[in-house]
PDB file of C-alpha atoms in Angstrom:
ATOM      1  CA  UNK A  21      31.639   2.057  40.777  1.00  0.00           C
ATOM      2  CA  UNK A  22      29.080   2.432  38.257  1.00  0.00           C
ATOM      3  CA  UNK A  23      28.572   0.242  35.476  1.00  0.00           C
ATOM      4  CA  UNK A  24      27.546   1.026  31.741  1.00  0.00           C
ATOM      5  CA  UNK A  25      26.795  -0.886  29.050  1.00  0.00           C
ATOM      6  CA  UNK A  26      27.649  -0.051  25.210  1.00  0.00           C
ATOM      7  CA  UNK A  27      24.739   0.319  22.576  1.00  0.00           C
ATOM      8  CA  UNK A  28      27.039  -1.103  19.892  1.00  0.00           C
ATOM      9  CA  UNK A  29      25.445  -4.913  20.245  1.00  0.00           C
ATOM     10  CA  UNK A  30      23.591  -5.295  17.112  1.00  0.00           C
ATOM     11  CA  UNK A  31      21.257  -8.152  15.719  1.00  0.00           C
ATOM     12  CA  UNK A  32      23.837  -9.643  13.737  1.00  0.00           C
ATOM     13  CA  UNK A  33      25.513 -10.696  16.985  1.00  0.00           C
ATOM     14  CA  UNK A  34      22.596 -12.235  18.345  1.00  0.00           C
ATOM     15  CA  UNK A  35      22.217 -14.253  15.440  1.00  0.00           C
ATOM     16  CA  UNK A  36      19.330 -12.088  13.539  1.00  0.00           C
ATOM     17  CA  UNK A  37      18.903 -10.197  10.439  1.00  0.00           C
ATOM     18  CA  UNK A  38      18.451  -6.970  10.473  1.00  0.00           C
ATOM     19  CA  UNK A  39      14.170  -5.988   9.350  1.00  0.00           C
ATOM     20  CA  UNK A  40      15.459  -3.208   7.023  1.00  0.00           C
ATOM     21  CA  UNK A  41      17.992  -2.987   4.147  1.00  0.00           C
ATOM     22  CA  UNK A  42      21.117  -0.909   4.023  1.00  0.00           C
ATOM     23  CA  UNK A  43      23.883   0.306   6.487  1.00  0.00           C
ATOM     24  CA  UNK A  44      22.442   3.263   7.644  1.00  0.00           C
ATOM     25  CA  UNK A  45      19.192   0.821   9.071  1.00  0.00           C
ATOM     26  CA  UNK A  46      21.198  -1.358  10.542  1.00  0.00           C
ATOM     27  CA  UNK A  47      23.182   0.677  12.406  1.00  0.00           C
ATOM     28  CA  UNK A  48      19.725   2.209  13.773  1.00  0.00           C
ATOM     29  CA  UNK A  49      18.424  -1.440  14.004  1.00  0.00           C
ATOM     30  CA  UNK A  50      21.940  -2.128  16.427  1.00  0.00           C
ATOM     31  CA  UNK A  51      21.306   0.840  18.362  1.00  0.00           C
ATOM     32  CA  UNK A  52      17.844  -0.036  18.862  1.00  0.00           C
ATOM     33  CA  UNK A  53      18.533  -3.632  19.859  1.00  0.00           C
ATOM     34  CA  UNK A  54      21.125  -1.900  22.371  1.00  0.00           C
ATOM     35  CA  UNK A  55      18.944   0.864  23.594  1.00  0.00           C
ATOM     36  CA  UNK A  56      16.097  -2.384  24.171  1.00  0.00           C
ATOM     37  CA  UNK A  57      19.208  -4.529  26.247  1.00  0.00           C
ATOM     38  CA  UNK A  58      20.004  -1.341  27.811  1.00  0.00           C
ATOM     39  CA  UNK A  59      16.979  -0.368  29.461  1.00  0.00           C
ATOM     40  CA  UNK A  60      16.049  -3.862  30.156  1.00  0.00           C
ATOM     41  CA  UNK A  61      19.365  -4.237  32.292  1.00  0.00           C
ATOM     42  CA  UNK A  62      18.603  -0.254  33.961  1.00  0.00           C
ATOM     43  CA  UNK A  63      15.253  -1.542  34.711  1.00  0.00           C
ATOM     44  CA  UNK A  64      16.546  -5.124  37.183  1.00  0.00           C
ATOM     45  CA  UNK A  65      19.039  -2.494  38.510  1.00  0.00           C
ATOM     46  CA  UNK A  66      21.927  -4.027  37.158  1.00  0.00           C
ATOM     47  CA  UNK A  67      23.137  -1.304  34.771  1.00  0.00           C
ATOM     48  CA  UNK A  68      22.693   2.801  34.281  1.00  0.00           C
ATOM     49  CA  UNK A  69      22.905   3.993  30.874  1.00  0.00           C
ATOM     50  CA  UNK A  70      25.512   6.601  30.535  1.00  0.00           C
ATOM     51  CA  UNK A  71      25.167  10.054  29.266  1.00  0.00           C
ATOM     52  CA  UNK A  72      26.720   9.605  25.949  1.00  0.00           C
ATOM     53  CA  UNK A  73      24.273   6.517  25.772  1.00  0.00           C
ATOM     54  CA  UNK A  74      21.110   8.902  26.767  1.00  0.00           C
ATOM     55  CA  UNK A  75      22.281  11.093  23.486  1.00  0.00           C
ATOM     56  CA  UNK A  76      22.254   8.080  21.481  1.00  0.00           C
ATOM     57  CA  UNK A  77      18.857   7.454  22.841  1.00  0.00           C
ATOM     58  CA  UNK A  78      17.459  10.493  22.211  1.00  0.00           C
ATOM     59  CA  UNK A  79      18.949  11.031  18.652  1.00  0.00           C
ATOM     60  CA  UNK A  80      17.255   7.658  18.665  1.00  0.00           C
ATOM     61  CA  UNK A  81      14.151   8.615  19.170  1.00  0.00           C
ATOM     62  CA  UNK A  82      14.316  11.563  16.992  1.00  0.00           C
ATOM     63  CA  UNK A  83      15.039   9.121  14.417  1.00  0.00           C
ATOM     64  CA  UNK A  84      12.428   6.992  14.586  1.00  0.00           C
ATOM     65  CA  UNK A  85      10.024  10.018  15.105  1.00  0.00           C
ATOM     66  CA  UNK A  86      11.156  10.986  11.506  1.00  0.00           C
ATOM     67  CA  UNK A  87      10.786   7.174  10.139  1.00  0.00           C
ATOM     68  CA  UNK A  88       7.332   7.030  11.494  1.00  0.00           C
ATOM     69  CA  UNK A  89       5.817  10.439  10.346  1.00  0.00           C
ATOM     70  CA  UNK A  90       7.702   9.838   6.684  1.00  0.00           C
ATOM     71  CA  UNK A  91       5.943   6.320   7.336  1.00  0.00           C
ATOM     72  CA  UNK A  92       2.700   7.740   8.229  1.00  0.00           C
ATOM     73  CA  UNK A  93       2.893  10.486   4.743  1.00  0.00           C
ATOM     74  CA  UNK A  94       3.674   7.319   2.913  1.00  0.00           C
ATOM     75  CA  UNK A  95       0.558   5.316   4.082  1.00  0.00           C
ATOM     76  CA  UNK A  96      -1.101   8.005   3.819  1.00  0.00           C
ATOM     77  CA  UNK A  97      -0.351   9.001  -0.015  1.00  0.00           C
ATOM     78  CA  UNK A  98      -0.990   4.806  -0.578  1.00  0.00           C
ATOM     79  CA  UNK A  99      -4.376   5.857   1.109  1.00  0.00           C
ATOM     80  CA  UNK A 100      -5.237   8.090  -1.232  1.00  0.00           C
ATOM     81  CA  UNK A 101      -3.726   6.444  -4.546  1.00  0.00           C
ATOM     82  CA  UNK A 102      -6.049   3.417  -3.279  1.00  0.00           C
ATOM     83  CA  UNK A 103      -9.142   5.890  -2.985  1.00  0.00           C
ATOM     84  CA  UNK A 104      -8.195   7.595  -6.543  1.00  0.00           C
ATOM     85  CA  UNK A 105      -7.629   4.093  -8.447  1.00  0.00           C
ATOM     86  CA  UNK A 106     -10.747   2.849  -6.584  1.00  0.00           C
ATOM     87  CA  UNK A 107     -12.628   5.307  -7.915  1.00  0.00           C
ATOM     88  CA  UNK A 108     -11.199   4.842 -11.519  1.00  0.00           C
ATOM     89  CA  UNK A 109     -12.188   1.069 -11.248  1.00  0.00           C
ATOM     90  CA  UNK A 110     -15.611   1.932 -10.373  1.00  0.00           C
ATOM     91  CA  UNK A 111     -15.505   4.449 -13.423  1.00  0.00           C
ATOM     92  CA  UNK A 112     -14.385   1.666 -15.666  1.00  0.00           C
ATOM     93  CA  UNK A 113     -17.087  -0.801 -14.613  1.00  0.00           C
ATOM     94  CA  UNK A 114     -20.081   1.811 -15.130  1.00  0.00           C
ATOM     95  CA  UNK A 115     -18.390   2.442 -18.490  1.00  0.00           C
ATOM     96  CA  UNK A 116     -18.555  -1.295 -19.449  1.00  0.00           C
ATOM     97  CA  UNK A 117     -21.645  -1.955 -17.983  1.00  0.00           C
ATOM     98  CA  UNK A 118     -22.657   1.588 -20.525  1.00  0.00           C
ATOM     99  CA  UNK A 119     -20.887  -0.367 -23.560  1.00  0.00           C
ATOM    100  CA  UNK A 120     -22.993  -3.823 -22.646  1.00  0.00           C
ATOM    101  CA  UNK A 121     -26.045  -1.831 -22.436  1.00  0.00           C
ATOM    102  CA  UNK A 122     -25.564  -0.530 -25.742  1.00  0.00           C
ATOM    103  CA  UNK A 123     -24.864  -3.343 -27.255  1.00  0.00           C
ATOM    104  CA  UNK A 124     -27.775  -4.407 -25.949  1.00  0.00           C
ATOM    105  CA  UNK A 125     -29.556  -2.096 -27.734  1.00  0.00           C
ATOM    106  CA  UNK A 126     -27.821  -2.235 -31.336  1.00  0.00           C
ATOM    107  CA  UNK A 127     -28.206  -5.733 -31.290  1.00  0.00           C
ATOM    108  CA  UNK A 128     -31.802  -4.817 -30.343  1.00  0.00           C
ATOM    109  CA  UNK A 129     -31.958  -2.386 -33.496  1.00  0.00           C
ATOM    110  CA  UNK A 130     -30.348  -5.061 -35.701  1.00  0.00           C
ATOM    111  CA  UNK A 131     -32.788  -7.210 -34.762  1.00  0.00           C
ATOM    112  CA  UNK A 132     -35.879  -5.587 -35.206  1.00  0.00           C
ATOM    113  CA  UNK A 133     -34.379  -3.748 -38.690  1.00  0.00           C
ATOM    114  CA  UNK A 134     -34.267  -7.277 -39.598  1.00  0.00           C
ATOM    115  CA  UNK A 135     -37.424  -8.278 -38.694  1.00  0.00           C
ATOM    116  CA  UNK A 136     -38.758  -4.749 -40.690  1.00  0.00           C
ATOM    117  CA  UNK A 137     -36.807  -6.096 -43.923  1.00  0.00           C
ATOM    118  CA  UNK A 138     -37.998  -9.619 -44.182  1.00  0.00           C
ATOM    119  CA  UNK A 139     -41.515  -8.011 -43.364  1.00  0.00           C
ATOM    120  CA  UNK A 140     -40.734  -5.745 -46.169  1.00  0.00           C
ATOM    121  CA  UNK A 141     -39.387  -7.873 -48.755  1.00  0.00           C
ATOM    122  CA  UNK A 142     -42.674 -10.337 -47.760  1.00  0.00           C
ATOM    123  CA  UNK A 143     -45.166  -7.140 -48.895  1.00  0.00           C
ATOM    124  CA  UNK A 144     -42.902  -6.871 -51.594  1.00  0.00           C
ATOM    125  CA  UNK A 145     -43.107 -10.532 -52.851  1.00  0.00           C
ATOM    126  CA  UNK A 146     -46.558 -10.309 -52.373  1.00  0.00           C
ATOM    127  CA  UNK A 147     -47.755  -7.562 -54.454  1.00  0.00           C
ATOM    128  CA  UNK A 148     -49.804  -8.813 -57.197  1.00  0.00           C
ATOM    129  CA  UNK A 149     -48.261  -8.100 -60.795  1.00  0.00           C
ATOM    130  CA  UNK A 150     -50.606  -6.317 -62.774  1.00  0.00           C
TER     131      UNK A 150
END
């Protein structure tokens, strides 16, 4: 007689939460803590998973192939928002580093347009009165 075992042993049963949100991911989360028992037990001999279980597994697997290339155009588009708002930062810093340097360079101008006046109203001062 051959002995089966039933994917439908979830985390909550072993006392754990679930790692993702929502009904849909735990159900996937309780298959895939069954699907981990399961071929555990097939592996010390003690169990073979039945056909309808091998569907399950392989609708499984689909599954998670779909999570992890959705996953991977996720990180991906992060990847690239990262690059794009890297690159704005960067912007941003030569544009201050622009605005110090000419402020630099009015204060500069200020400066020696004072220096011209004062010299200027000293010449002035100084012009004998005929």
């Amino acid at each position: 007689m051959e002995e089966t075992l039933d994917l439908d042993v979830g985390y909550q049963q072993q006392g754990q939460s679930p790692s993702m949100q929502g009904p849909a991911e735990e159900s996937l989360n309780q298959c895939i803590a069954g699907v981990i028992r399961a071929l555990a037990l097939e592996d010390r001999g003690g169990f073979e998973i039945s056909d309808s279980n091998q569907k399950e597994i392989r609708v499984l697997c689909e599954v998670l192939g779909q999570k992890f290339d959705d996953l991977a155009e996720r990180t991906a588009a992060l990847v690239e928002e990262v690059s794009v708002l890297r690159r704005a930062m960067e912007e941003q810093r030569e544009a201050i580093q622009d605005l110090e340097t000419g402020k630099e360079r009015v204060q500069l101008s200020l400066e020696s347009m004072g220096n011209n006046l004062r010299r200027n109203n000293l010449r002035f001062l100084t012009v004998p009165v005929l």
